[in-house]
Amino acid sequence: MHTDAAPHRPSPSLATWLIACLSLLGAFALSGCDKPTRDVYQPVADSAEISAWFYHLVLAVDAVILAIVVTILVVAIVRFRKKPGDEELPPQSFGNMKMEVAWTVIPTLIVIGITVPTLGGIFELARKPDLNQKIIEVEVTGKQWWWEFDYAKEKLNTANELHVEVGTQVILNMTSADVIHSWWVPRIGGKRDANPGRRYPFYFRPYQVGTFDGQCAELCGASHALMGTRVIVHPKTGADSYEAWVAREQQQAQKPATPQQEAGQKVFMTKGCVACHTIRGVSELAVGARSRTSGPNLTHVGGRTSIAARTLPMTAQNIAKWVKNPQAVKQGALMTNLGLSDEEAAAVGAYLASLK
Amino acid sequence: MASIADFARAPAPTYHMARPPKTGLMDWLTTVDHKKIGILYGLSGLFYLLVGGLEALLFRIQLAVPDNDFLTGEQFNGLVTMHATTMVFLAVMPIIAAISNYFIPLMIGARDVAFPRMNAFSFWTFLFGSLLLNSSFLFGGAPNAGWFGYAPLTGSQYSGSGIDFWWTGLAMLAISSMVAGVNFIVTILNMRAPGMTLMRMPVLVWMILVIQFLLAFSFPPITVGLILLGFDRTFGTVFYQVSMGGDPQLWQHLFWLFGHPEVYVLILPSMGIVSEILPVFTRRPLFGHHAVIFSGVAIGFMGFGVWGHHMFTVGMGPIADAAFASTTAIVGIPTGVKIFNWLGTLWGGKITFPTAMLFAVSFIPMFTIGGLSGVMHSSPPIDLQQHNSYFVVAHFHYVLVGGALQGLFAGVYFYLPKITGKLLSEKLGKVHFWVFLAGMNLTFFPQHFLGNHGMPRRIYTYPADAGWNTDNMLGTIGVILMATATLVMVYNILTSWKKGKPAGNDPWDASTLEWMTTSPPPVHNFDFTPVVLSERPLWDHKRTPGFEIPVPETSESIHMPSNSWRPMLISVCILLIMVGLLTHLWPLCIVAALGIVAGVYLWVTEPA
């Protein structure tokens, strides 16, 4: 036979395989210890539910296929290991036409079975909602590194936290002021890119009241990881209803109530903040002055739950920290470091936090 | 019965060379021998595999715990960009090039590739491009816009000079790959030994042939894209600038029209390697040999029609989404055919498990997991959630690490004895295999959960309350295991090369032509041109009466290509053009361009 064969060492025993597999399974059991707050498969809106339905369909098919492949593999490995001393050749089979046809036709049928409903799902997600019903339509603009939400019909403008109403159809028109971003709140629905120069709709109807987190899902620069967003789904009635929120937001900004807040307003007016920010009733940017680099509307900033796109919780101290040195909180942030003193920063913090 | 010892009877051939061969370092710098070029590719690929791994280790340390500040966002973005760019272009592709270079001529019974100097040119252009790309770490920071470098983030108003190194470096790699693609297509189609019909060609050669077509046709779109990007950044054009009427989506289409075939460039050779190794260690032929070949060709063709599935979130509209969803799902069919044919090869064999076989067998379930999660991404409603999440990271690492890289590791243990003449240590090989397999699954399996729990990819930090802590810690531990395993492999290669057991010509009792010559093979590969009588020429020579490969009585006269420094001259000039573009030194570009003209003149007039 062959002249210089390599010495084949004995193969690993079955026990080795089993131990390896079991210890890996043990490690996987660990994952899942954490309680996820953004589980894609706990939908709270119709859009996420369609995604979840297709996921479970394909997951079931995949699980069956993987089980078949692994079973055949394991049985083959166990059953057809070469016995020591057995030098006889196995049957030299070059293939089997019937089997080739079978494992071409069966996957084809599976693919058709998945693809046909998928096509329905694509058009379902893209279907324009009936415009004769109540609709909340929001212009969403991604910016490095925050989200602008403009409610044209309600004439209000806010940032990072999107307010909607349970059971009411929402249309988000996604665009970007600079690079490509992607708006993703997993429990609401799949992500949609915010492309500069384009405006593309995302439809969803939330069916659960609550607060749902998400963040930008397209690499957009140094602080991509700090471009959070949050959806607040309001009930239809009560003090916390969507309509009550709209009414509050439509009011002019509150007047300063303490000397420190007064000082903060003065800093805001004189140190350059007004070049980029609007506080309705105090200083408004002309529409033409809004640009790639203009910052969030602060009229009711104190009513938001976080600042700097969910980078810090909303407190007067955090605002002071942020305005004192924005780049220390968020690398590359476009907000100018105005060189405020600690006292000025604290005053601005107190003032802005009061703008509920 | 015949044996491979018969081949030693052939009389030594006589050589003709245009110039006397060089020795030592000068020989390596001017070599046109496909085997030496293969070794150079292999060493570079191995080096960059370690570099890419180190980059991964650094950003996994950052991600081990929430709210970590080991790296800044900018550094993290640079490391993830360079990790992916390095692994795809500088590690996996060169290791594939190493195996193609060294083994394609041996497997088809040829003396060398069709254009030996073009082969050297491919290597030097690759090497200089890779060095240019990595020099960005020293000059102003690594590229940091992700490996698919989406416009307009790569524009000069959003990104620093790292992107200039990125596009010039990648453009050089693209030139190298396109030239190599043409070279190998011509080699495989024209230089097969007598009797080696296309259907008698080993599956690995077929898969390499398919990927050369993919390289030749998919690198032009990205090269165009890179040049447009270079013009935008260097000369102020506006191809990707919205405010001036440009379109960033143009980049995405050009990139993915390259990017998806590129994925198949990375995986098909490993499928070929597995298709070579399984029959050897089951002692029977590859089940459904023709079906495996045709499904590989089909995957290659379909690769050009599915790029839009990377863009479902962009807003191409439901019609385009539906079209790309359908074409993508169809790729699952030939992939399934391959998997079941590999299982069919195992079933009924007499299987032994040296390290090469362990990697080849574990390729099957690991690649299957990656393939099945790929089926999910073909469905836009699912993909809208999974796109750019850790689920996708898990998916493509199962395909590229569990698939492509494990296949290449199998290839290292299987083929390296032919190159070094020494067997690798099986003991260390098994340590490598088990530790790597455990680390890989520990890192990438929990990432499916991370994606489903809403963690986007490429974020340098995450809050402690999102529920991502355990899975990220497991991922970091897994990467440490993978890194350890890879170092074991490097140690194994180095020690076995020096003092491993001699391999002999045919250590695995294999069936293809490369095992009939010595290990390492002589510079002319074979003392005589083999005649191929079946799809398993060496197996049948050893076992089937009437199929012995005839050994000639007379000495063959061989014309061997001579060393040449012209290929490297042209590569250096291309590098200088890129440096001129980076530094805006236009005279340097002009001088270097004239250098290319001179180099081509010297090349075509050089006696070969």
mmCIF file with all atom_site columns, N, CA and C in Angstrom, chain A residues 122-158:
data_model
loop_
_atom_site.group_PDB
_atom_site.id
_atom_site.type_symbol
_atom_site.label_atom_id
_atom_site.label_alt_id
_atom_site.label_comp_id
_atom_site.label_asym_id
_atom_site.label_entity_id
_atom_site.label_seq_id
_atom_site.pdbx_PDB_ins_code
_atom_site.Cartn_x
_atom_site.Cartn_y
_atom_site.Cartn_z
_atom_site.occupancy
_atom_site.B_iso_or_equiv
_atom_site.pdbx_formal_charge
_atom_site.auth_seq_id
_atom_site.auth_comp_id
_atom_site.auth_asym_id
_atom_site.auth_atom_id
_atom_site.pdbx_PDB_model_num
ATOM 1   N N  . ILE A 1 122 ? -43.397 41.544 3.944  1.00 0.00 ? 122 ILE A N  1
ATOM 2   C CA . ILE A 1 122 ? -42.731 42.756 3.446  1.00 0.00 ? 122 ILE A CA 1
ATOM 3   C C  . ILE A 1 122 ? -43.758 43.817 3.100  1.00 0.00 ? 122 ILE A C  1
ATOM 4   N N  . PHE A 1 123 ? -44.807 43.390 2.352  1.00 0.00 ? 123 PHE A N  1
ATOM 5   C CA . PHE A 1 123 ? -45.789 44.380 1.909  1.00 0.00 ? 123 PHE A CA 1
ATOM 6   C C  . PHE A 1 123 ? -46.666 44.826 3.059  1.00 0.00 ? 123 PHE A C  1
ATOM 7   N N  . GLU A 1 124 ? -46.891 43.932 4.042  1.00 0.00 ? 124 GLU A N  1
ATOM 8   C CA . GLU A 1 124 ? -47.663 44.303 5.225  1.00 0.00 ? 124 GLU A CA 1
ATOM 9   C C  . GLU A 1 124 ? -46.947 45.430 5.987  1.00 0.00 ? 124 GLU A C  1
ATOM 10  N N  . LEU A 1 125 ? -45.617 45.284 6.151  1.00 0.00 ? 125 LEU A N  1
ATOM 11  C CA . LEU A 1 125 ? -44.867 46.299 6.897  1.00 0.00 ? 125 LEU A CA 1
ATOM 12  C C  . LEU A 1 125 ? -44.816 47.617 6.141  1.00 0.00 ? 125 LEU A C  1
ATOM 13  N N  . ALA A 1 126 ? -44.882 47.539 4.796  1.00 0.00 ? 126 ALA A N  1
ATOM 14  C CA . ALA A 1 126 ? -44.748 48.761 3.995  1.00 0.00 ? 126 ALA A CA 1
ATOM 15  C C  . ALA A 1 126 ? -46.097 49.378 3.667  1.00 0.00 ? 126 ALA A C  1
ATOM 16  N N  . ARG A 1 127 ? -47.188 48.764 4.150  1.00 0.00 ? 127 ARG A N  1
ATOM 17  C CA . ARG A 1 127 ? -48.512 49.259 3.739  1.00 0.00 ? 127 ARG A CA 1
ATOM 18  C C  . ARG A 1 127 ? -48.807 50.600 4.387  1.00 0.00 ? 127 ARG A C  1
ATOM 19  N N  . LYS A 1 128 ? -49.193 51.539 3.527  1.00 0.00 ? 128 LYS A N  1
ATOM 20  C CA . LYS A 1 128 ? -49.477 52.888 4.007  1.00 0.00 ? 128 LYS A CA 1
ATOM 21  C C  . LYS A 1 128 ? -50.748 52.846 4.854  1.00 0.00 ? 128 LYS A C  1
ATOM 22  N N  . PRO A 1 129 ? -50.712 53.403 6.065  1.00 0.00 ? 129 PRO A N  1
ATOM 23  C CA . PRO A 1 129 ? -51.908 53.332 6.897  1.00 0.00 ? 129 PRO A CA 1
ATOM 24  C C  . PRO A 1 129 ? -53.041 54.198 6.340  1.00 0.00 ? 129 PRO A C  1
ATOM 25  N N  . ASP A 1 130 ? -54.252 53.853 6.740  1.00 0.00 ? 130 ASP A N  1
ATOM 26  C CA . ASP A 1 130 ? -55.445 54.618 6.354  1.00 0.00 ? 130 ASP A CA 1
ATOM 27  C C  . ASP A 1 130 ? -55.346 56.022 6.953  1.00 0.00 ? 130 ASP A C  1
ATOM 28  N N  . LEU A 1 131 ? -55.331 57.020 6.082  1.00 0.00 ? 131 LEU A N  1
ATOM 29  C CA . LEU A 1 131 ? -55.073 58.381 6.557  1.00 0.00 ? 131 LEU A CA 1
ATOM 30  C C  . LEU A 1 131 ? -56.329 59.047 7.135  1.00 0.00 ? 131 LEU A C  1
ATOM 31  N N  . ASN A 1 132 ? -57.476 58.340 7.089  1.00 0.00 ? 132 ASN A N  1
ATOM 32  C CA . ASN A 1 132 ? -58.692 58.932 7.628  1.00 0.00 ? 132 ASN A CA 1
ATOM 33  C C  . ASN A 1 132 ? -58.849 58.718 9.121  1.00 0.00 ? 132 ASN A C  1
ATOM 34  N N  . GLN A 1 133 ? -57.943 57.905 9.709  1.00 0.00 ? 133 GLN A N  1
ATOM 35  C CA . GLN A 1 133 ? -57.999 57.684 11.147 1.00 0.00 ? 133 GLN A CA 1
ATOM 36  C C  . GLN A 1 133 ? -57.085 58.695 11.850 1.00 0.00 ? 133 GLN A C  1
ATOM 37  N N  . LYS A 1 134 ? -57.101 58.667 13.181 1.00 0.00 ? 134 LYS A N  1
ATOM 38  C CA . LYS A 1 134 ? -56.180 59.515 13.929 1.00 0.00 ? 134 LYS A CA 1
ATOM 39  C C  . LYS A 1 134 ? -54.755 59.015 13.719 1.00 0.00 ? 134 LYS A C  1
ATOM 40  N N  . ILE A 1 135 ? -53.881 59.933 13.359 1.00 0.00 ? 135 ILE A N  1
ATOM 41  C CA . ILE A 1 135 ? -52.502 59.551 13.074 1.00 0.00 ? 135 ILE A CA 1
ATOM 42  C C  . ILE A 1 135 ? -51.559 60.505 13.775 1.00 0.00 ? 135 ILE A C  1
ATOM 43  N N  . ILE A 1 136 ? -50.526 59.970 14.381 1.00 0.00 ? 136 ILE A N  1
ATOM 44  C CA . ILE A 1 136 ? -49.456 60.810 14.911 1.00 0.00 ? 136 ILE A CA 1
ATOM 45  C C  . ILE A 1 136 ? -48.320 60.737 13.911 1.00 0.00 ? 136 ILE A C  1
ATOM 46  N N  . GLU A 1 137 ? -48.007 61.847 13.279 1.00 0.00 ? 137 GLU A N  1
ATOM 47  C CA . GLU A 1 137 ? -46.960 61.836 12.255 1.00 0.00 ? 137 GLU A CA 1
ATOM 48  C C  . GLU A 1 137 ? -45.797 62.694 12.745 1.00 0.00 ? 137 GLU A C  1
ATOM 49  N N  . VAL A 1 138 ? -44.611 62.107 12.756 1.00 0.00 ? 138 VAL A N  1
ATOM 50  C CA . VAL A 1 138 ? -43.449 62.786 13.328 1.00 0.00 ? 138 VAL A CA 1
ATOM 51  C C  . VAL A 1 138 ? -42.311 62.771 12.317 1.00 0.00 ? 138 VAL A C  1
ATOM 52  N N  . GLU A 1 139 ? -41.683 63.931 12.133 1.00 0.00 ? 139 GLU A N  1
ATOM 53  C CA . GLU A 1 139 ? -40.478 63.994 11.309 1.00 0.00 ? 139 GLU A CA 1
ATOM 54  C C  . GLU A 1 139 ? -39.286 63.676 12.216 1.00 0.00 ? 139 GLU A C  1
ATOM 55  N N  . VAL A 1 140 ? -38.566 62.598 11.901 1.00 0.00 ? 140 VAL A N  1
ATOM 56  C CA . VAL A 1 140 ? -37.439 62.170 12.730 1.00 0.00 ? 140 VAL A CA 1
ATOM 57  C C  . VAL A 1 140 ? -36.140 62.525 12.007 1.00 0.00 ? 140 VAL A C  1
ATOM 58  N N  . THR A 1 141 ? -35.277 63.286 12.651 1.00 0.00 ? 141 THR A N  1
ATOM 59  C CA . THR A 1 141 ? -33.995 63.624 12.049 1.00 0.00 ? 141 THR A CA 1
ATOM 60  C C  . THR A 1 141 ? -32.873 63.133 12.953 1.00 0.00 ? 141 THR A C  1
ATOM 61  N N  . GLY A 1 142 ? -32.042 62.217 12.416 1.00 0.00 ? 142 GLY A N  1
ATOM 62  C CA . GLY A 1 142 ? -30.877 61.784 13.160 1.00 0.00 ? 142 GLY A CA 1
ATOM 63  C C  . GLY A 1 142 ? -29.770 62.812 13.021 1.00 0.00 ? 142 GLY A C  1
ATOM 64  N N  . LYS A 1 143 ? -29.117 63.125 14.133 1.00 0.00 ? 143 LYS A N  1
ATOM 65  C CA . LYS A 1 143 ? -27.990 64.054 14.111 1.00 0.00 ? 143 LYS A CA 1
ATOM 66  C C  . LYS A 1 143 ? -26.891 63.480 14.983 1.00 0.00 ? 143 LYS A C  1
ATOM 67  N N  . GLN A 1 144 ? -25.642 63.825 14.723 1.00 0.00 ? 144 GLN A N  1
ATOM 68  C CA . GLN A 1 144 ? -24.554 63.367 15.589 1.00 0.00 ? 144 GLN A CA 1
ATOM 69  C C  . GLN A 1 144 ? -24.671 64.074 16.940 1.00 0.00 ? 144 GLN A C  1
ATOM 70  N N  . TRP A 1 145 ? -25.028 63.484 18.067 1.00 0.00 ? 145 TRP A N  1
ATOM 71  C CA . TRP A 1 145 ? -25.504 62.145 18.277 1.00 0.00 ? 145 TRP A CA 1
ATOM 72  C C  . TRP A 1 145 ? -26.761 62.230 19.101 1.00 0.00 ? 145 TRP A C  1
ATOM 73  N N  . TRP A 1 146 ? -27.839 62.659 18.443 1.00 0.00 ? 146 TRP A N  1
ATOM 74  C CA . TRP A 1 146 ? -29.137 62.757 19.105 1.00 0.00 ? 146 TRP A CA 1
ATOM 75  C C  . TRP A 1 146 ? -30.227 62.715 18.054 1.00 0.00 ? 146 TRP A C  1
ATOM 76  N N  . TRP A 1 147 ? -31.485 62.628 18.516 1.00 0.00 ? 147 TRP A N  1
ATOM 77  C CA . TRP A 1 147 ? -32.626 62.511 17.610 1.00 0.00 ? 147 TRP A CA 1
ATOM 78  C C  . TRP A 1 147 ? -33.534 63.727 17.765 1.00 0.00 ? 147 TRP A C  1
ATOM 79  N N  . GLU A 1 148 ? -33.903 64.323 16.636 1.00 0.00 ? 148 GLU A N  1
ATOM 80  C CA . GLU A 1 148 ? -34.870 65.409 16.684 1.00 0.00 ? 148 GLU A CA 1
ATOM 81  C C  . GLU A 1 148 ? -36.235 64.873 16.263 1.00 0.00 ? 148 GLU A C  1
ATOM 82  N N  . PHE A 1 149 ? -37.283 65.166 17.067 1.00 0.00 ? 149 PHE A N  1
ATOM 83  C CA . PHE A 1 149 ? -38.646 64.755 16.724 1.00 0.00 ? 149 PHE A CA 1
ATOM 84  C C  . PHE A 1 149 ? -39.470 66.009 16.503 1.00 0.00 ? 149 PHE A C  1
ATOM 85  N N  . ASP A 1 150 ? -39.967 66.161 15.294 1.00 0.00 ? 150 ASP A N  1
ATOM 86  C CA . ASP A 1 150 ? -40.752 67.344 14.957 1.00 0.00 ? 150 ASP A CA 1
ATOM 87  C C  . ASP A 1 150 ? -42.181 66.920 14.644 1.00 0.00 ? 150 ASP A C  1
ATOM 88  N N  . TYR A 1 151 ? -43.131 67.382 15.509 1.00 0.00 ? 151 TYR A N  1
ATOM 89  C CA . TYR A 1 151 ? -44.551 67.081 15.290 1.00 0.00 ? 151 TYR A CA 1
ATOM 90  C C  . TYR A 1 151 ? -45.132 68.267 14.539 1.00 0.00 ? 151 TYR A C  1
ATOM 91  N N  . ALA A 1 152 ? -45.215 68.170 13.196 1.00 0.00 ? 152 ALA A N  1
ATOM 92  C CA . ALA A 1 152 ? -45.593 69.340 12.389 1.00 0.00 ? 152 ALA A CA 1
ATOM 93  C C  . ALA A 1 152 ? -47.014 69.786 12.693 1.00 0.00 ? 152 ALA A C  1
ATOM 94  N N  . LYS A 1 153 ? -47.956 68.824 12.765 1.00 0.00 ? 153 LYS A N  1
ATOM 95  C CA . LYS A 1 153 ? -49.360 69.173 12.952 1.00 0.00 ? 153 LYS A CA 1
ATOM 96  C C  . LYS A 1 153 ? -49.563 69.782 14.337 1.00 0.00 ? 153 LYS A C  1
ATOM 97  N N  . GLU A 1 154 ? -48.910 69.222 15.338 1.00 0.00 ? 154 GLU A N  1
ATOM 98  C CA . GLU A 1 154 ? -49.060 69.717 16.706 1.00 0.00 ? 154 GLU A CA 1
ATOM 99  C C  . GLU A 1 154 ? -48.179 70.926 16.959 1.00 0.00 ? 154 GLU A C  1
ATOM 100 N N  . LYS A 1 155 ? -47.328 71.272 15.996 1.00 0.00 ? 155 LYS A N  1
ATOM 101 C CA . LYS A 1 155 ? -46.406 72.403 16.101 1.00 0.00 ? 155 LYS A CA 1
ATOM 102 C C  . LYS A 1 155 ? -45.546 72.298 17.348 1.00 0.00 ? 155 LYS A C  1
ATOM 103 N N  . LEU A 1 156 ? -44.933 71.146 17.545 1.00 0.00 ? 156 LEU A N  1
ATOM 104 C CA . LEU A 1 156 ? -43.988 71.073 18.654 1.00 0.00 ? 156 LEU A CA 1
ATOM 105 C C  . LEU A 1 156 ? -42.763 70.268 18.243 1.00 0.00 ? 156 LEU A C  1
ATOM 106 N N  . ASN A 1 157 ? -41.696 70.527 18.930 1.00 0.00 ? 157 ASN A N  1
ATOM 107 C CA . ASN A 1 157 ? -40.407 69.991 18.546 1.00 0.00 ? 157 ASN A CA 1
ATOM 108 C C  . ASN A 1 157 ? -39.690 69.524 19.797 1.00 0.00 ? 157 ASN A C  1
ATOM 109 N N  . THR A 1 158 ? -39.269 68.275 19.817 1.00 0.00 ? 158 THR A N  1
ATOM 110 C CA . THR A 1 158 ? -38.611 67.755 21.011 1.00 0.00 ? 158 THR A CA 1
ATOM 111 C C  . THR A 1 158 ? -37.452 66.865 20.577 1.00 0.00 ? 158 THR A C  1
#
